[in-house]
XYZ file of C-alpha atoms in Angstrom:
517
model
C -65.921 35.435 -113.259
C -65.802 35.684 -110.098
C -68.298 33.458 -109.078
C -70.955 33.735 -105.955
C -69.495 35.976 -102.952
C -72.701 34.460 -100.640
C -70.842 30.270 -101.578
C -68.672 28.384 -99.834
C -67.624 29.971 -96.276
C -63.966 27.828 -95.420
C -60.753 30.063 -95.851
C -58.886 28.716 -98.423
C -54.965 29.197 -95.726
C -52.381 27.397 -96.453
C -53.280 26.792 -100.490
C -51.701 28.274 -104.365
C -54.192 31.026 -104.932
C -55.771 30.795 -108.453
C -54.273 32.760 -110.877
C -56.925 35.687 -111.381
C -57.387 35.812 -107.565
C -53.204 35.778 -107.327
C -53.059 38.722 -109.735
C -55.788 40.781 -106.905
C -54.037 39.848 -104.100
C -50.737 41.289 -105.366
C -52.228 44.818 -106.162
C -52.426 44.856 -102.056
C -49.656 43.146 -101.324
C -47.984 46.821 -99.565
C -44.269 47.417 -98.412
C -45.701 50.343 -95.515
C -48.160 50.255 -93.382
C -51.264 48.696 -93.856
C -55.145 48.620 -92.554
C -56.209 45.530 -92.494
C -59.807 45.257 -93.763
C -60.982 41.285 -94.723
C -59.768 38.924 -96.990
C -60.038 38.452 -100.998
C -63.672 36.471 -102.066
C -63.013 34.150 -104.820
C -65.129 31.648 -106.945
C -67.572 31.725 -103.419
C -64.767 30.774 -101.375
C -62.887 33.157 -98.406
C -58.749 32.954 -99.458
C -57.237 33.725 -95.974
C -54.002 34.384 -97.990
C -54.877 36.932 -99.990
C -55.595 39.541 -97.245
C -57.090 42.820 -98.969
C -56.003 46.436 -97.482
C -55.535 50.392 -97.456
C -52.319 51.736 -97.220
C -51.692 53.936 -94.379
C -50.785 56.474 -95.968
C -53.039 57.356 -99.010
C -55.859 57.444 -96.173
C -56.214 61.046 -97.027
C -57.331 60.544 -99.973
C -60.515 60.127 -99.439
C -63.065 57.452 -99.172
C -66.429 56.572 -99.208
C -68.158 52.932 -97.682
C -71.269 52.422 -99.507
C -74.211 50.492 -99.030
C -78.378 49.308 -98.572
C -79.369 49.785 -94.768
C -78.557 46.830 -92.582
C -75.973 45.522 -94.861
C -72.623 46.347 -92.219
C -72.005 49.717 -93.626
C -72.198 50.674 -89.508
C -69.753 47.528 -89.077
C -67.497 48.685 -91.586
C -66.112 52.579 -89.480
C -65.750 51.164 -86.455
C -63.086 48.842 -87.799
C -61.358 51.168 -90.054
C -61.277 53.978 -86.603
C -60.021 50.884 -84.425
C -57.220 50.814 -87.022
C -56.460 53.925 -87.579
C -56.852 55.162 -83.306
C -54.246 52.496 -82.610
C -51.241 53.663 -86.141
C -52.129 56.677 -83.731
C -54.581 58.200 -86.252
C -57.321 60.315 -84.773
C -60.815 59.155 -85.883
C -63.453 61.643 -85.924
C -67.082 59.396 -86.029
C -71.059 60.883 -86.363
C -73.467 58.386 -84.407
C -76.171 59.180 -85.472
C -78.191 55.685 -84.540
C -76.715 55.368 -80.891
C -74.796 52.354 -81.731
C -71.305 53.526 -82.146
C -70.125 54.482 -78.621
C -69.372 50.931 -77.789
C -66.429 51.273 -80.390
C -65.031 52.404 -76.163
C -65.707 48.615 -74.675
C -63.798 45.922 -75.880
C -65.639 43.759 -78.028
C -67.535 40.093 -76.941
C -65.879 36.737 -77.983
C -68.832 34.289 -79.704
C -69.580 32.141 -81.672
C -69.684 33.831 -84.649
C -67.575 36.290 -84.460
C -64.385 33.654 -84.211
C -66.412 32.248 -87.201
C -65.342 35.210 -88.972
C -61.962 35.563 -87.618
C -60.901 31.649 -88.757
C -62.688 33.012 -92.302
C -59.925 36.104 -92.983
C -56.935 35.222 -90.964
C -57.710 37.834 -88.368
C -56.279 37.691 -84.592
C -59.138 38.889 -82.643
C -58.523 40.752 -79.756
C -60.894 42.345 -77.454
C -60.279 45.797 -77.296
C -61.811 49.042 -76.614
C -60.255 51.941 -77.913
C -59.528 55.961 -76.105
C -62.571 57.672 -77.272
C -63.900 61.267 -76.461
C -68.169 61.360 -76.878
C -69.747 64.418 -77.867
C -73.501 66.314 -78.300
C -75.040 69.162 -80.643
C -75.631 71.594 -78.156
C -75.099 69.079 -75.410
C -78.614 67.574 -76.983
C -78.174 64.676 -75.233
C -75.049 62.452 -73.403
C -72.261 64.137 -75.387
C -70.105 67.307 -74.377
C -72.207 70.561 -76.171
C -70.219 71.175 -78.605
C -71.419 74.978 -80.146
C -70.481 77.091 -83.328
C -71.679 81.496 -83.424
C -73.641 82.997 -85.745
C -70.406 84.430 -87.264
C -68.380 81.423 -87.896
C -70.455 79.392 -89.634
C -71.147 82.075 -91.986
C -74.245 82.210 -94.291
C -74.025 79.594 -96.547
C -74.144 77.335 -94.122
C -77.016 78.802 -92.274
C -79.379 78.993 -95.705
C -78.527 75.237 -95.704
C -80.408 75.066 -92.091
C -82.733 78.096 -92.734
C -84.313 76.301 -95.893
C -83.621 79.518 -97.764
C -84.099 79.871 -101.697
C -79.995 81.604 -103.614
C -81.756 84.568 -102.668
C -82.227 84.733 -99.336
C -79.099 82.914 -99.175
C -77.006 86.096 -101.047
C -79.231 88.490 -99.057
C -78.534 86.848 -96.012
C -74.559 87.235 -96.676
C -74.584 91.150 -97.992
C -76.731 90.597 -93.659
C -73.058 89.498 -92.216
C -71.054 91.961 -94.203
C -73.202 94.600 -92.791
C -72.746 92.811 -88.869
C -69.045 92.065 -90.443
C -68.348 95.480 -90.633
C -70.271 97.147 -87.920
C -68.568 95.605 -85.028
C -71.394 93.563 -84.568
C -70.549 90.034 -83.379
C -73.085 87.645 -83.869
C -72.793 84.949 -81.523
C -75.558 83.708 -81.432
C -79.658 83.201 -82.840
C -80.623 86.183 -81.393
C -77.807 89.146 -82.196
C -78.263 87.697 -85.981
C -82.249 88.478 -85.519
C -82.015 91.306 -83.831
C -79.735 93.105 -86.656
C -82.161 91.713 -88.971
C -85.005 93.501 -87.143
C -82.606 96.899 -86.505
C -82.384 96.526 -90.380
C -86.490 96.364 -91.131
C -86.994 99.195 -88.657
C -87.417 102.853 -89.282
C -84.389 103.663 -88.110
C -82.210 101.115 -89.625
C -84.060 100.757 -93.095
C -81.737 103.737 -95.081
C -78.386 101.821 -93.454
C -80.514 98.239 -95.602
C -80.566 100.235 -98.348
C -76.712 101.282 -98.360
C -76.383 97.031 -98.617
C -76.584 96.445 -102.499
C -79.525 94.037 -103.235
C -81.068 93.828 -100.155
C -85.086 94.227 -100.084
C -87.153 94.926 -96.880
C -89.638 92.169 -98.326
C -86.358 89.575 -98.252
C -85.158 90.886 -95.129
C -88.626 89.757 -93.097
C -88.774 86.798 -94.806
C -85.315 85.785 -93.172
C -86.719 87.701 -89.964
C -89.647 84.726 -90.061
C -87.396 81.946 -90.724
C -85.184 82.959 -87.361
C -87.731 83.336 -85.652
C -89.084 80.144 -86.807
C -85.797 77.946 -86.039
C -85.674 79.589 -83.158
C -89.463 78.002 -81.922
C -88.160 74.222 -83.222
C -85.717 75.323 -79.893
C -83.205 75.406 -82.161
C -80.777 77.831 -80.243
C -78.981 76.066 -77.923
C -76.603 74.493 -81.123
C -75.125 78.126 -81.013
C -73.593 79.933 -78.944
C -70.360 80.097 -76.348
C -68.393 78.446 -75.962
C -67.674 77.233 -78.822
C -65.933 74.630 -80.151
C -62.598 74.044 -81.199
C -62.133 71.380 -83.867
C -58.494 70.625 -83.155
C -59.740 69.159 -80.457
C -60.765 66.589 -82.126
C -56.925 66.100 -83.390
C -55.614 64.749 -80.267
C -53.812 61.469 -78.932
C -54.720 59.762 -75.793
C -51.085 59.483 -73.606
C -50.970 55.654 -74.181
C -50.355 57.180 -78.122
C -53.053 55.725 -80.124
C -55.278 58.064 -82.057
C -58.984 59.599 -80.172
C -61.824 58.739 -81.280
C -63.678 61.916 -80.522
C -68.076 60.429 -81.182
C -70.726 62.659 -81.957
C -73.509 61.576 -80.490
C -76.648 62.632 -82.666
C -79.492 59.919 -82.109
C -81.044 62.794 -80.214
C -81.327 64.895 -82.697
C -82.356 62.281 -86.030
C -85.485 64.298 -86.370
C -83.374 66.937 -87.725
C -81.072 66.251 -90.775
C -80.513 69.552 -92.344
C -79.466 70.575 -88.384
C -77.308 68.026 -87.748
C -75.461 67.449 -91.488
C -75.063 71.080 -92.104
C -73.750 70.878 -88.294
C -71.052 68.489 -88.845
C -69.529 70.107 -92.770
C -68.727 73.156 -90.138
C -66.829 71.074 -88.255
C -64.683 69.944 -91.576
C -64.705 73.575 -92.835
C -63.330 74.482 -89.169
C -60.930 72.203 -89.454
C -59.819 73.726 -93.642
C -59.568 77.561 -91.895
C -57.576 76.444 -89.351
C -54.948 73.898 -90.323
C -51.622 74.064 -91.810
C -50.480 72.874 -94.862
C -47.890 69.843 -94.605
C -48.357 68.394 -98.457
C -48.211 64.648 -98.722
C -48.132 62.890 -94.561
C -47.265 59.625 -93.912
C -50.451 58.793 -92.205
C -53.290 62.036 -91.678
C -53.649 64.122 -88.865
C -57.218 63.245 -89.161
C -59.393 61.070 -90.391
C -63.177 62.834 -90.777
C -66.806 60.128 -91.391
C -69.044 61.764 -92.997
C -72.591 59.533 -91.980
C -75.958 59.904 -93.950
C -73.694 61.683 -96.897
C -76.629 62.390 -98.898
C -78.246 64.575 -95.968
C -75.739 67.435 -96.692
C -76.703 66.960 -100.722
C -80.498 67.253 -100.648
C -81.458 70.285 -101.641
C -77.981 71.944 -101.568
C -77.763 75.513 -103.283
C -75.119 75.305 -105.948
C -72.565 77.911 -103.734
C -72.986 75.328 -100.990
C -72.069 71.992 -103.709
C -68.838 74.195 -104.905
C -68.121 75.073 -101.774
C -68.305 71.773 -101.040
C -65.475 70.435 -103.562
C -63.324 72.828 -102.374
C -63.258 71.569 -99.141
C -62.871 68.579 -100.150
C -60.169 68.986 -103.163
C -57.946 71.299 -100.775
C -59.053 69.379 -96.907
C -55.593 66.277 -98.395
C -52.833 68.723 -97.932
C -53.506 69.529 -94.120
C -53.267 66.190 -94.061
C -56.756 65.062 -92.909
C -59.043 62.350 -95.010
C -62.581 62.361 -95.066
C -64.403 59.144 -95.727
C -68.753 60.513 -97.207
C -70.743 56.873 -96.267
C -74.050 56.877 -97.533
C -76.617 54.177 -99.354
C -75.357 53.830 -102.980
C -72.267 56.437 -105.004
C -74.947 58.364 -106.648
C -76.317 60.222 -102.757
C -71.998 62.097 -103.843
C -72.568 64.792 -106.503
C -69.713 64.037 -109.286
C -67.516 66.551 -109.244
C -67.250 65.112 -104.528
C -67.041 61.075 -106.140
C -64.488 61.611 -108.133
C -62.464 63.446 -105.987
C -62.727 59.179 -103.198
C -60.131 57.138 -104.229
C -60.729 54.644 -101.677
C -63.776 52.451 -101.723
C -66.303 50.125 -100.033
C -69.439 48.946 -101.232
C -71.420 46.946 -99.452
C -74.875 45.059 -100.600
C -76.777 46.882 -103.239
C -81.132 46.006 -103.773
C -81.403 45.866 -107.295
C -85.872 45.283 -106.201
C -87.258 47.521 -108.489
C -86.008 49.182 -111.502
C -84.573 52.406 -110.350
C -82.534 49.910 -108.022
C -81.587 47.923 -111.355
C -80.635 51.822 -112.090
C -78.750 52.263 -109.331
C -77.010 48.695 -109.406
C -75.623 49.943 -113.314
C -74.629 53.493 -112.336
C -72.127 52.596 -109.502
C -70.951 49.659 -111.398
C -70.104 52.413 -114.508
C -67.958 53.988 -111.249
C -66.209 50.787 -110.406
C -62.775 49.740 -112.374
C -62.574 46.630 -114.679
C -62.935 44.015 -112.996
C -62.434 40.415 -113.497
C -65.733 40.404 -110.971
C -68.901 40.068 -112.909
C -69.672 43.389 -110.089
C -73.454 43.883 -110.487
C -74.064 39.697 -110.014
C -71.659 40.180 -106.642
C -73.001 43.507 -105.387
C -76.567 41.972 -105.107
C -75.458 38.859 -104.019
C -72.989 39.257 -100.798
C -74.092 38.978 -97.546
C -73.712 41.385 -93.820
C -70.001 42.074 -93.337
C -69.301 41.832 -97.081
C -67.765 44.709 -100.051
C -66.466 45.053 -102.322
C -62.791 46.890 -102.785
C -60.732 49.681 -104.846
C -58.447 51.396 -102.720
C -55.034 53.201 -103.918
C -51.975 51.598 -103.923
C -49.053 53.706 -102.712
C -48.422 55.003 -105.395
C -51.624 56.580 -106.385
C -52.948 53.716 -108.560
C -56.213 52.119 -107.983
C -56.067 48.752 -106.879
C -57.909 46.211 -109.070
C -61.499 45.430 -107.769
C -61.637 43.294 -104.888
C -64.823 41.367 -103.281
C -63.891 41.112 -99.559
C -64.831 39.467 -96.821
C -64.675 42.328 -94.162
C -62.807 41.381 -90.506
C -64.661 41.588 -87.579
C -64.516 45.068 -85.639
C -62.677 44.368 -82.016
C -64.814 46.683 -80.082
C -67.888 46.183 -78.786
C -70.811 46.135 -81.938
C -73.440 48.238 -80.520
C -73.392 51.464 -77.309
C -72.259 50.835 -74.533
C -74.234 51.418 -71.190
C -75.422 55.263 -70.856
C -74.576 55.207 -66.832
C -71.175 54.138 -68.384
C -71.616 56.969 -71.548
C -71.700 59.298 -69.160
C -69.741 58.905 -66.698
C -67.034 58.808 -69.644
C -68.276 62.385 -70.334
C -68.017 64.181 -67.008
C -64.800 62.789 -66.591
C -63.263 64.082 -69.411
C -61.049 67.553 -69.125
C -63.558 69.092 -72.176
C -66.480 68.379 -69.584
C -65.987 72.179 -67.823
C -64.249 73.971 -70.579
C -67.954 73.355 -72.714
C -70.951 72.397 -70.588
C -71.854 76.354 -69.790
C -72.844 78.525 -71.859
C -71.608 81.865 -71.811
C -74.387 84.448 -72.502
C -71.837 87.047 -72.652
C -72.635 91.012 -74.429
C -72.916 90.483 -78.662
C -74.834 92.417 -81.367
C -78.150 91.718 -79.429
C -77.242 93.662 -76.581
C -75.148 96.620 -77.876
C -78.528 97.406 -80.421
C -80.705 96.558 -77.167
C -77.880 99.272 -75.396
C -78.336 102.173 -78.323
C -81.781 101.275 -78.359
C -82.186 102.223 -74.632
C -79.865 105.376 -74.748
C -82.254 106.844 -76.933
C -85.762 106.565 -75.520
C -83.851 107.439 -72.051
C -81.856 110.836 -74.265
C -83.981 114.357 -73.411
C -85.054 116.595 -76.361
C -82.194 118.711 -77.435
C -82.225 121.776 -75.725
C -83.504 125.204 -77.276
C -81.804 128.282 -77.363
C -79.022 129.392 -75.172
C -77.239 128.025 -72.109
C -77.917 124.694 -74.066
C -74.291 124.030 -75.686
C -72.402 124.443 -78.999
C -73.899 121.547 -80.400
C -70.990 120.089 -80.884
C -70.859 119.948 -77.320
C -74.053 118.312 -77.011
C -73.266 115.307 -80.261
C -69.850 114.222 -77.700
C -71.912 114.247 -74.357
C -74.949 112.173 -75.582
C -74.988 108.572 -75.246
C -75.451 107.558 -78.716
C -72.688 108.908 -79.810
C -70.752 107.418 -76.623
C -71.973 103.912 -78.034
C -70.988 105.020 -81.071
C -66.988 104.975 -80.428
C -67.491 101.894 -78.340
C -68.691 100.258 -81.273
C -66.173 101.779 -83.646
C -63.346 100.537 -81.034
C -64.194 97.256 -81.335
C -64.617 97.227 -85.533
C -61.262 98.817 -85.600
C -58.311 96.148 -86.353
C -60.810 93.297 -86.215
C -62.309 93.080 -90.503
C -64.045 89.819 -90.610
C -61.999 87.535 -93.259
C -64.140 84.719 -93.950
C -63.616 81.326 -96.191
C -65.130 78.767 -97.233
C -69.131 78.444 -97.063
C -68.525 82.842 -96.364
C -66.656 80.623 -92.413
C -65.066 82.834 -90.388
C -61.004 82.492 -91.137
C -59.909 83.215 -86.940
C -61.013 83.289 -84.117
C -62.010 85.676 -82.062
């Protein structure tokens, strides 16, 4: 019905729209603020008079950007992020390949950009957008982002350590023990110290008091921690812990700040960075107040390479993701998952993604063809032959359906997308480094801090035990009570109890800590 989207490229501005195209275009004629995605493709032509848009108020209803490698997904993220920032909405982007930093610099004019702008009726103007650059644990160029082990929680840490379900449950019991005893888990050595203590002769009685945790399982967890740390993963955990409210800031000119997490230097650690992205989202969920439906989101969070998050995920992990995505909408946060095909996202999560931008899919193999048919079934009924359209889209073209201002799905629209106005590629390395150093946040997070926590407390107890004299025999040693009260162990215990009083840790989604300490 709709013809081949890759056909004639002439804009149809000024001509009456075909009836079916006019009906599709009417579904995108919103009255309130909206993001401009591009122009409708119909009958082999790009119809510049038929603009395809997303209502700003619907951006917290979440979304999916999907498509095969090389079809333009990253540029679509850049396009949406630019327009959100321009309308005063902060944005979070994960930059896995290192090519999103260009959003901070004006784009470069050229023939291709001019042709695209003419096709879609865009008044293109080179523009850079206010940006902050971050790096996990300071590995790479960016303000260091760290989490404490306590805040990260047992479910997310189990995903990083690749523990099975039984081991994940056991790790949860170890966290509970540390919470109860006032043993703060700031970095990996803290958790390793607690597990080592629980598997020692002195700690085994404590281990028996934690229901369902065996010495063997505790030993497996200890070995996993040791191997993980030996791979140089310790930098990601510690203090100062990153405050995710930094993502909600506006620039002095009122535009939304674009927070770019540079992941190029850790892209070989997919389990780690994908789980860390989920921690950032869960931390926002824990800390933000309920706001209900808002005129525009407080933040839009783009979750790139989303399939890595779901690969090998436990049932508890998937349930926590589903709950977070479902409930964070009422806190004013929109989440866009970015991946190759919708089947990469579990059905319970996919059903909550109201806005869809589907780039081209390949159908070279039987598996590809199966994925194509599955993708078509996730769209509303359409005037297009979607199997034909999805395999014929060019770079920077996509099939779109979003939620209207009333919350109903819009008609499916094959779309030629606008060109980003910022630089489509990375900024020069020196400029990136200067931007990071000039940030007001850099002094706050640049240097790691190692304060007293579980490792130091347990080490101090061990040292006091080793230095304590044998209990005096017979007379002259005072009463047993006096001996106990005067001992270093008793004083150490009092310190721990004092730390523990009033600081029972309440845990929420993913077992993450609900409040900062």
